[in-house]
Each structure stands twice: as C-alpha cells, then as structure tokens.
Amino acid sequence: MRVDLIGVGLGNPQTMTIEGRTALEQADWVAGSRRLVEELAAPGQRTAAATKAGELLELIRSSGAKRPCVLYSGDTGFYSGTRTLVPLLEEAGIDCRVLPGISSPQYLAALLGEPWQDWKLVSAHGVASDPVGEVLDGRKVFFLTGGSGGAVQLCRALTEAGLGRLHAVVGEELSYPAQRLIRGTVAELAEQSFAPLSVLLVEGVEPARRAVTQGIGDEEFVRGKVPMTKQEVRAAALAKLAIRPDEILYDVGAGTGSVSVEMALLAKCGQVYAIEREEEGLELIRTNREKFGAWQLRVIPGAAPEVLIPLPPPDAVFIGGSGGKLGEIVDHVLEKNPAVRICISAIAVETLTAALESLGRHGLSAQVTQLWAARSRPAGQLHLMMGQNPVWLICANGEEQQ
C-alpha cells in the first residue's frame, strides 16, 4: 500500500496538477476535510472526513484500501497537515508520496501580476498571529486567514496600532466563481466583511528608526514639561531588563514615552503597553510613537494598577512613576506573572525604600544600581561638566523565586 498525499490547490479542481488529479482518480479511498471530500471525491469512491494526523493514520490502517489518498488544500509544503502525517506514516512503515498543489500565494500573485518571491508568508489560520510585528521589516506580508485570524480582525489590529494607512488587498474565494479582489487601505478593509475563504496581502512598513543599541539621544524625542527618563538611565534600564524580540512589556508612568519607544524598537514581534495618566504625557507618547515608527506600542490612559487589570501578563516591566502605588503595582505584575523581570527607577530615597520593601515582600532579592552622569556644556572656549540628578535602578527577576 502507498498513500498519496495530494495538495488540491485552492479547491477548484482546475487548480490541481495533472499528477494530483490522476492520483485522485485512481484512488479507491479518499480522506480529508469534509469540504474537500464532498467536492472532489468521485461517485463510488469510499471516503472519510478527517484532518488530524493520528486519526488519519488509524483510518488508513483500517481502510483495507490498496490506493488510499488524503486531500489537503493548497500546497502540501505550505502550512499543510502533511508535516504531521508524513512522520507518522514513516514510523508505521507505510509508504507515502507527496504531490504538491498550487498555493494561494502563487495564485494571488498571478492575479496581481507580480512576483511573490519577496513576500513574507504568515499563517493566521487557527494560530496566533501578530500582524503589527509581521509588517515591520518592510516586506509585503501574505496572511493565510481563518477563524479569529480573519482578514477583518487582522486589519483592525493594524489600524488600532496606527497603521491604517497601509495598502492591502483581500483575495476572496480564489479560483471559485465568486472570486473577488478587494483593494483599499487597511483601515477601509477593517470596516468590511469577507468570506471565510480569504487571504490578505499587506504592504510592509519600515520603522523610522531601528534599534541598534539602547539609549537614543534625548534630543531626538519630542518633549514637553513631562519628566523623561534620560539617555544614560534609559540605556542601563533596558540593558538590565534584557528585552527579547517577542515579549510583552509594560512601561508604567511612561511620561514622554522614551522608554516605551525603545522597548517597542527592541521587541518588534512583541507588544509594549505605555501606561500614563497625564494628558500631556499621553499626547507626547503618541507623537513619539509616530516619529519613531514604534507601532508595537499601545498607549494606555489611566493610573496603575487599575488599568493593568485587562492587560496580558508581562515578561518585563519598567516602573518610572507609580503615583504613590508602587507596592500595589509590584504586587499586581507579580500576580500576573511570578517570573516577570522588574526594573524600578527612583530619584528619591523614599522611593528606593518602598521599592526594596515591595520586592522583599515577595521574597525577591533586588539588585540596586546608582547612576550618576555629568554632561559637558560649552562655556566660551571651555567645556564644563554639569551633573545630572543621581538615579537608582532597583531590579529583580521573578524567576529567582521559581
């Protein structure tokens, strides 16, 4: 017995390869999703509706078929179930042959009259996808959509992040009689509705500035009267937080958003929440997000810890301002994620004491670093060093208590 794993293209029999169609015609048992089996199996062929690899293996074993086949939509090498069935068949000693079909990126590119070789291919079909992070390397992004990752939901997420101006196209029911190409901005498409069998192509965006190292110059940020974490302190805090590209991050008491912006540039596949209660600060954060293209940054108005309640658990938190609720904020973020990494900035001795007490209640041993920097200022032909306020960074790693 040999099992043929057939990629049927986009579902319309006209998009199958001749080799795949021949194998289907010669099969005496056909399995796959209910839609594919009902549309493509010939009268008289025995069929089974199943998609999970383990179930398919058992059905193949018990089928008694001499030429069984399993149908898969699209290309067998493009987010296909063959990646789990093939190893099971090999382990069971069952011979199999994989016959690829035409993939939806190929088909859409042909309709648009452009190559797809430089597109970024992403599945949002039944898996979590971060559309904002995906578009941030400048390439066009092709999304397989479905379920909670439909084209409308993806476009709404991009619009909410401030990327509604990006141009996109939805390919609806490709290869079928009801096929449509719907073009527009992401914001326009977010207000429409599309068939479940749809794909989405979105233009990429280049960040205004990429993170090369921590510590963007203070003069590059738009500033008002709101306090800002200065370059030297910001660089040290970000280094201690050891931010990874896909993490969820909080900047509590975000001020001008200088820390939030740098977090977002470092965590381009993650999510940054800038929490600020002052209206001037909120406007500055939005302005700096736009200036630096920090689209992973979400502005959260209000006071912590109350506004933190609906947010997802953080991997790392910077606390630059607490409104007198430092202990409650620390309690809350550790409750959300006991392994969270925390860095607290303090310029007052009282805040330093409160930070140590708050972390100590949770059995965390804090590392305290005092930073003091001086910057030169021209004075005629001389340069004088002007001291800045000393700052403490109180850092702790929740993983230490695990």
C-alpha positions as a printed NumPy array, in Angstrom:
array([[  0.   ,   0.   ,   0.   ],
       [  1.138,   3.511,  -0.807],
       [ -0.675,   6.599,   0.426],
       [ -0.838,   9.631,  -1.86 ],
       [ -0.967,  12.973,  -0.008],
       [ -2.43 ,  15.34 ,  -2.566],
       [ -2.386,  19.118,  -2.465],
       [ -5.507,  20.106,  -4.376],
       [ -4.635,  23.736,  -4.945],
       [ -7.273,  26.252,  -3.933],
       [-10.133,  23.735,  -4.02 ],
       [-11.314,  24.27 ,  -7.57 ],
       [-10.334,  21.111,  -9.494],
       [ -8.902,  23.325, -12.231],
       [ -6.096,  24.377,  -9.881],
       [ -4.913,  20.809,  -9.252],
       [ -1.868,  19.489, -11.036],
       [ -2.404,  16.743, -13.602],
       [ -0.368,  14.386, -11.429],
       [ -2.557,  15.1  ,  -8.404],
       [ -5.793,  14.737, -10.347],
       [ -4.651,  11.409, -11.809],
       [ -3.753,  10.091,  -8.359],
       [ -7.18 ,  11.127,  -7.037],
       [ -8.976,   9.41 ,  -9.93 ],
       [ -7.051,   6.176,  -9.316],
       [ -7.612,   6.152,  -5.541],
       [-10.018,   3.628,  -4.018],
       [-10.314,   5.502,  -0.688],
       [-10.28 ,   9.27 ,  -0.153],
       [ -9.874,  11.182,   3.104],
       [ -9.562,  14.855,   4.011],
       [-11.669,  17.725,   5.268],
       [-15.385,  17.3  ,   4.72 ],
       [-15.454,  20.15 ,   2.199],
       [-12.678,  18.714,   0.038],
       [-14.013,  15.162,   0.143],
       [-17.527,  16.241,  -0.794],
       [-16.316,  18.469,  -3.634],
       [-13.621,  16.26 ,  -5.152],
       [-14.288,  12.575,  -4.479],
       [-15.86 ,  10.733,  -7.416],
       [-19.089,   8.731,  -7.114],
       [-18.296,   5.24 ,  -5.884],
       [-15.098,   6.172,  -4.075],
       [-15.081,   5.324,  -0.385],
       [-14.452,   8.415,   1.724],
       [-13.68 ,   9.518,   5.257],
       [-13.856,  13.042,   6.673],
       [-10.85 ,  13.604,   8.931],
       [ -7.963,  16.051,   9.253],
       [ -5.986,  15.101,  12.376],
       [ -2.866,  13.094,  11.642],
       [ -3.406,  10.436,  14.303],
       [ -6.986,   9.82 ,  13.222],
       [ -5.978,   9.658,   9.563],
       [ -3.299,   7.075,  10.327],
       [ -5.813,   4.795,  12.063],
       [ -8.351,   5.233,   9.259],
       [ -5.73 ,   4.401,   6.622],
       [ -4.713,   1.269,   8.521],
       [ -8.296,   0.061,   8.835],
       [ -9.467,   1.113,   5.35 ],
       [ -8.33 ,  -2.017,   3.552],
       [ -7.579,   0.245,   0.596],
       [ -4.904,  -0.548,  -1.943],
       [ -4.571,   3.033,  -3.231],
       [ -5.659,   5.418,  -0.481],
       [ -5.178,   9.18 ,  -0.716],
       [ -5.507,  12.145,   1.615],
       [ -6.523,  15.554,   0.265],
       [ -5.033,  18.825,   1.501],
       [ -5.929,  22.335,   0.429],
       [ -3.246,  24.375,  -1.301],
       [  0.372,  23.294,  -1.399],
       [  1.439,  20.32 ,   0.73 ],
       [  4.507,  22.296,   1.789],
       [  2.716,  25.498,   2.821],
       [  1.263,  25.256,   6.366],
       [ -0.11 ,  21.824,   5.471],
       [ -1.15 ,  18.894,   7.625],
       [  1.339,  16.735,   5.753],
       [  4.026,  17.943,   8.165],
       [  2.468,  15.828,  10.934],
       [  1.089,  12.902,   8.91 ],
       [  4.252,  12.07 ,   6.952],
       [  6.357,  11.277,  10.082],
       [  3.547,   9.061,  11.439],
       [  3.312,   7.134,   8.173],
       [  7.082,   6.692,   8.052],
       [  7.147,   5.486,  11.645],
       [  4.373,   2.991,  10.852],
       [  6.301,   1.697,   7.839],
       [  3.671,   2.906,   5.37 ],
       [  4.946,   4.202,   2.057],
       [  3.68 ,   7.618,   1.014],
       [  4.012,  10.054,  -1.851],
       [  3.512,  13.813,  -1.523],
       [  2.033,  15.64 ,  -4.511],
       [  2.038,  19.448,  -4.077],
       [ -0.691,  21.712,  -5.354],
       [ -0.842,  25.38 ,  -6.283],
       [ -0.667,  27.581,  -3.187],
       [ -2.786,  30.656,  -2.527],
       [  0.278,  32.985,  -2.595],
       [  1.138,  31.728,  -6.082],
       [ -2.415,  32.184,  -7.289],
       [ -2.852,  35.66 ,  -5.792],
       [  0.485,  36.833,  -7.186],
       [ -0.559,  35.671, -10.65 ],
       [ -3.84 ,  37.586, -10.385],
       [ -1.977,  40.722,  -9.3  ],
       [  0.674,  40.277, -11.997],
       [  3.586,  40.484,  -9.583],
       [  6.202,  38.073,  -8.179],
       [  5.756,  36.68 ,  -4.679],
       [  9.394,  35.738,  -4.13 ],
       [  9.963,  38.625,  -1.7  ],
       [  6.692,  38.332,   0.204],
       [  6.717,  37.291,   3.834],
       [  4.373,  34.322,   4.295],
       [  2.454,  34.06 ,   7.579],
       [ -0.338,  31.794,   8.776],
       [ -3.11 ,  33.353,  10.849],
       [ -5.339,  30.338,  10.264],
       [ -6.021,  28.714,  13.605],
       [ -2.808,  30.065,  15.145],
       [ -1.973,  33.284,  16.986],
       [ -0.514,  35.942,  14.718],
       [  0.807,  39.419,  15.437],
       [  0.14 ,  41.381,  12.232],
       [  1.852,  44.521,  13.539],
       [  5.139,  42.771,  14.184],
       [  4.946,  40.932,  10.862],
       [  4.755,  44.08 ,   8.699],
       [  7.652,  45.883,  10.367],
       [ 10.509,  44.677,   8.183],
       [  9.397,  46.478,   5.039],
       [  8.309,  43.446,   3.004],
       [  4.774,  42.738,   1.83 ],
       [  3.139,  40.199,   4.116],
       [  0.797,  37.459,   2.893],
       [ -1.566,  36.166,   5.581],
       [ -3.429,  32.88 ,   5.399],
       [ -6.579,  33.775,   7.297],
       [ -9.268,  31.918,   9.165],
       [-11.104,  31.762,  12.482],
       [-10.103,  34.552,  14.848],
       [ -7.348,  35.493,  12.391],
       [ -9.699,  36.61 ,   9.618],
       [ -8.815,  39.453,   7.262],
       [-11.059,  41.924,   9.094],
       [ -9.552,  41.11 ,  12.501],
       [ -6.017,  41.443,  11.136],
       [ -6.834,  44.79 ,   9.533],
       [ -8.421,  46.046,  12.741],
       [ -5.324,  45.131,  14.741],
       [ -3.135,  47.037,  12.273],
       [ -5.48 ,  50.025,  12.322],
       [ -5.56 ,  50.151,  16.126],
       [ -1.758,  50.211,  16.117],
       [ -1.762,  53.299,  13.888],
       [ -1.077,  51.512,  10.599],
       [ -4.474,  52.007,   8.995],
       [ -2.923,  53.894,   6.075],
       [ -1.13 ,  50.813,   4.73 ],
       [ -2.426,  49.499,   1.414],
       [ -3.719,  45.946,   1.26 ],
       [ -5.685,  43.533,  -0.896],
       [ -8.02 ,  40.73 ,   0.128],
       [ -8.312,  37.707,  -2.161],
       [-11.771,  36.245,  -1.542],
       [-12.772,  32.73 ,  -2.656],
       [ -9.817,  32.466,  -5.   ],
       [-10.36 ,  30.157,  -8.003],
       [-14.109,  29.893,  -7.324],
       [-16.87 ,  31.604,  -9.373],
       [-17.374,  34.173,  -6.573],
       [-13.684,  35.166,  -6.63 ],
       [-13.008,  38.837,  -5.782],
       [-10.004,  41.061,  -5.221],
       [-10.798,  43.904,  -2.81 ],
       [ -8.217,  46.668,  -2.564],
       [ -8.027,  49.511,  -0.078],
       [ -6.24 ,  50.82 ,   2.947],
       [ -6.096,  48.605,   5.995],
       [ -8.492,  50.983,   7.784],
       [-11.005,  50.734,   4.924],
       [-10.824,  46.931,   4.793],
       [-11.26 ,  46.718,   8.574],
       [-14.828,  48.043,   8.147],
       [-15.852,  45.414,   5.575],
       [-16.679,  41.704,   5.73 ],
       [-15.215,  38.84 ,   3.726],
       [-15.887,  35.194,   3.027],
       [-14.115,  32.634,   5.261],
       [-12.028,  31.506,   2.253],
       [ -9.959,  34.678,   2.015],
       [ -6.306,  35.705,   2.117],
       [ -4.752,  39.079,   2.896],
       [ -1.718,  40.838,   1.408],
       [ -0.465,  43.942,   3.252],
       [  2.364,  46.264,   2.28 ],
       [  5.239,  46.417,   4.724],
       [  6.448,  49.439,   6.644],
       [  9.986,  50.423,   7.532],
       [ 10.373,  51.759,  11.085],
       [ 11.513,  55.369,  11.167],
       [ 14.401,  54.153,  13.281],
       [ 15.627,  50.656,  14.022],
       [ 17.076,  49.734,  17.382],
       [ 20.859,  49.408,  17.048],
       [ 21.627,  49.716,  20.731],
       [ 19.873,  51.127,  23.789],
       [ 19.956,  54.83 ,  24.53 ],
       [ 18.53 ,  57.076,  21.813],
       [ 19.64 ,  60.675,  22.297],
       [ 17.295,  62.766,  24.444],
       [ 17.176,  65.463,  21.789],
       [ 15.563,  63.064,  19.304],
       [ 12.371,  62.762,  21.352],
       [  9.559,  65.284,  21.246],
       [  9.441,  66.669,  24.778],
       [  7.178,  68.87 ,  26.847],
       [  7.086,  69.571,  30.545],
       [  6.587,  65.904,  31.365],
       [  9.573,  64.187,  33.047],
       [ 11.633,  61.97 ,  30.782],
       [ 13.984,  59.096,  31.602],
       [ 17.327,  60.353,  30.308],
       [ 19.516,  58.541,  27.799],
       [ 22.105,  57.145,  30.235],
       [ 19.488,  55.835,  32.673],
       [ 17.298,  54.527,  29.863],
       [ 20.179,  52.593,  28.315],
       [ 21.066,  50.982,  31.636],
       [ 17.449,  50.102,  32.456],
       [ 16.823,  48.486,  29.077],
       [ 20.042,  46.503,  29.355],
       [ 19.007,  45.19 ,  32.784],
       [ 15.564,  44.209,  31.501],
       [ 17.237,  42.142,  28.725],
       [ 14.315,  42.558,  26.335],
       [ 13.685,  39.821,  23.778],
       [ 12.022,  40.384,  20.384],
       [  8.701,  38.662,  21.158],
       [  7.969,  39.811,  24.71 ],
       [  5.067,  41.646,  26.345],
       [  6.332,  44.736,  28.146],
       [  4.904,  47.435,  30.442],
       [  6.218,  50.974,  30.884],
       [  4.368,  52.263,  33.951],
       [  4.394,  56.04 ,  34.33 ],
       [  5.631,  56.353,  30.752],
       [  5.967,  60.162,  30.669],
       [  7.153,  61.16 ,  27.184],
       [  7.355,  57.509,  26.1  ],
       [ 11.136,  57.414,  25.706],
       [ 11.42 ,  54.024,  27.429],
       [  8.268,  52.717,  25.699],
       [  9.581,  53.657,  22.264],
       [ 12.902,  51.916,  22.812],
       [ 11.11 ,  48.864,  24.193],
       [  8.987,  48.701,  21.038],
       [ 12.003,  49.038,  18.751],
       [ 13.657,  46.133,  20.563],
       [ 10.551,  43.948,  20.809],
       [  9.378,  44.249,  17.22 ],
       [  7.485,  40.948,  17.411],
       [  6.122,  41.662,  20.877],
       [  3.806,  44.209,  22.46 ],
       [  4.522,  47.277,  24.598],
       [  1.961,  48.955,  26.858],
       [  2.725,  52.54 ,  27.882],
       [  0.705,  53.465,  30.974],
       [  0.329,  57.188,  31.663],
       [ -2.324,  59.248,  33.463],
       [ -1.375,  62.807,  32.402],
       [ -2.945,  64.04 ,  29.172],
       [  0.196,  65.878,  28.054],
       [  2.2  ,  62.711,  28.542],
       [ -0.317,  60.662,  26.538],
       [ -0.048,  63.059,  23.6  ],
       [  3.751,  63.014,  23.765],
       [  3.796,  59.212,  23.777],
       [  1.553,  59.106,  20.695],
       [  3.714,  61.705,  18.956],
       [  6.941,  59.835,  19.678],
       [  5.382,  56.531,  18.655],
       [  4.6  ,  58.086,  15.283],
       [  8.016,  59.732,  14.961],
       [  9.97 ,  56.541,  15.614],
       [  7.546,  54.13 ,  13.923],
       [  7.156,  52.228,  17.213],
       [  3.936,  50.55 ,  16.103],
       [  4.183,  47.802,  18.729],
       [  3.462,  50.465,  21.364],
       [ -0.072,  50.778,  22.754],
       [ -0.961,  53.824,  24.82 ],
       [ -2.998,  53.022,  27.95 ],
       [ -4.526,  56.077,  29.67 ],
       [ -5.075,  55.91 ,  33.414],
       [ -3.397,  55.027,  36.681],
       [ -1.787,  51.74 ,  37.623],
       [ -2.511,  49.212,  38.938],
       [ -6.19 ,  49.532,  37.951],
       [ -5.565,  49.945,  34.217],
       [ -3.23 ,  46.937,  34.214],
       [ -6.032,  44.503,  35.055],
       [ -7.183,  43.735,  31.456],
       [ -3.656,  43.649,  30.012],
       [ -1.9  ,  40.348,  29.251],
       [  0.77 ,  39.106,  31.693],
       [  4.068,  40.957,  31.155],
       [  7.503,  39.447,  30.626],
       [  9.254,  42.607,  31.817],
       [  8.151,  45.849,  33.472],
       [  9.776,  49.257,  33.839],
       [  8.278,  51.464,  36.537],
       [  9.264,  55.092,  36.133],
       [  6.317,  56.563,  38.021],
       [  3.816,  54.972,  40.385],
       [  1.591,  57.722,  41.753],
       [  2.264,  56.501,  45.275],
       [  1.073,  52.957,  44.499],
       [  4.413,  51.264,  43.888],
       [  3.698,  48.346,  46.237],
       [  0.319,  47.638,  44.623],
       [  1.837,  47.775,  41.125],
       [  4.597,  45.328,  42.061],
       [  2.029,  43.015,  43.673],
       [ -0.134,  43.103,  40.555],
       [  2.548,  42.385,  37.954],
       [  3.971,  39.527,  40.048],
       [  0.478,  38.095,  40.395],
       [  0.083,  38.211,  36.631],
       [  3.473,  36.598,  36.061],
       [  5.566,  35.388,  39.011],
       [  8.583,  35.166,  36.683],
       [  8.366,  38.789,  35.489],
       [ 11.517,  40.92 ,  35.306],
       [ 11.128,  44.294,  37.042],
       [ 13.184,  47.486,  36.9  ],
       [ 12.132,  50.436,  39.075],
       [ 13.604,  53.913,  38.631],
       [ 13.906,  56.113,  41.726],
       [ 15.286,  59.584,  42.353],
       [ 14.061,  59.872,  45.958],
       [ 15.32 ,  57.872,  48.94 ],
       [ 11.722,  57.168,  49.928],
       [ 11.016,  55.543,  46.565],
       [ 14.163,  53.44 ,  46.88 ],
       [ 12.991,  52.222,  50.292],
       [  9.475,  51.489,  49.018],
       [ 10.863,  49.535,  46.06 ],
       [ 13.059,  47.348,  48.257],
       [ 10.189,  46.689,  50.659],
       [  7.762,  45.857,  47.825],
       [ 10.114,  43.366,  46.198],
       [ 11.191,  41.944,  49.558],
       [  7.591,  41.018,  50.443],
       [  7.704,  38.594,  47.539],
       [ 10.985,  37.068,  48.569],
       [ 12.898,  38.779,  45.783],
       [ 16.467,  39.916,  46.214],
       [ 16.842,  43.251,  44.45 ],
       [ 19.955,  44.497,  42.728],
       [ 20.369,  48.23 ,  43.287],
       [ 22.461,  50.35 ,  40.939],
       [ 23.086,  54.05 ,  41.492],
       [ 23.765,  56.034,  38.328],
       [ 25.237,  59.478,  38.238],
       [ 26.185,  61.148,  34.983],
       [ 27.619,  64.509,  34.003],
       [ 27.33 ,  66.089,  30.573],
       [ 29.583,  68.752,  29.093],
       [ 28.299,  72.264,  28.466],
       [ 30.163,  74.858,  26.399],
       [ 31.422,  77.864,  28.381],
       [ 33.255,  80.089,  25.947],
       [ 36.219,  78.082,  24.709],
       [ 35.888,  75.66 ,  27.61 ],
       [ 33.586,  72.763,  28.36 ],
       [ 32.187,  72.424,  31.857],
       [ 30.7  ,  69.217,  33.247],
       [ 27.141,  69.632,  34.505],
       [ 25.945,  66.937,  36.873],
       [ 22.532,  65.305,  36.489],
       [ 20.405,  64.005,  39.337],
       [ 21.551,  60.646,  40.74 ],
       [ 19.137,  57.814,  39.903],
       [ 18.704,  54.379,  41.454],
       [ 17.649,  51.377,  39.387],
       [ 16.139,  48.661,  41.557],
       [ 15.892,  45.425,  39.569],
       [ 14.613,  41.963,  40.388],
       [ 13.957,  38.796,  38.452],
       [ 10.848,  36.864,  39.433],
       [ 12.39 ,  33.694,  38.004],
       [ 14.721,  33.599,  41.01 ],
       [ 11.822,  32.574,  43.241],
       [ 10.657,  29.761,  40.967]])
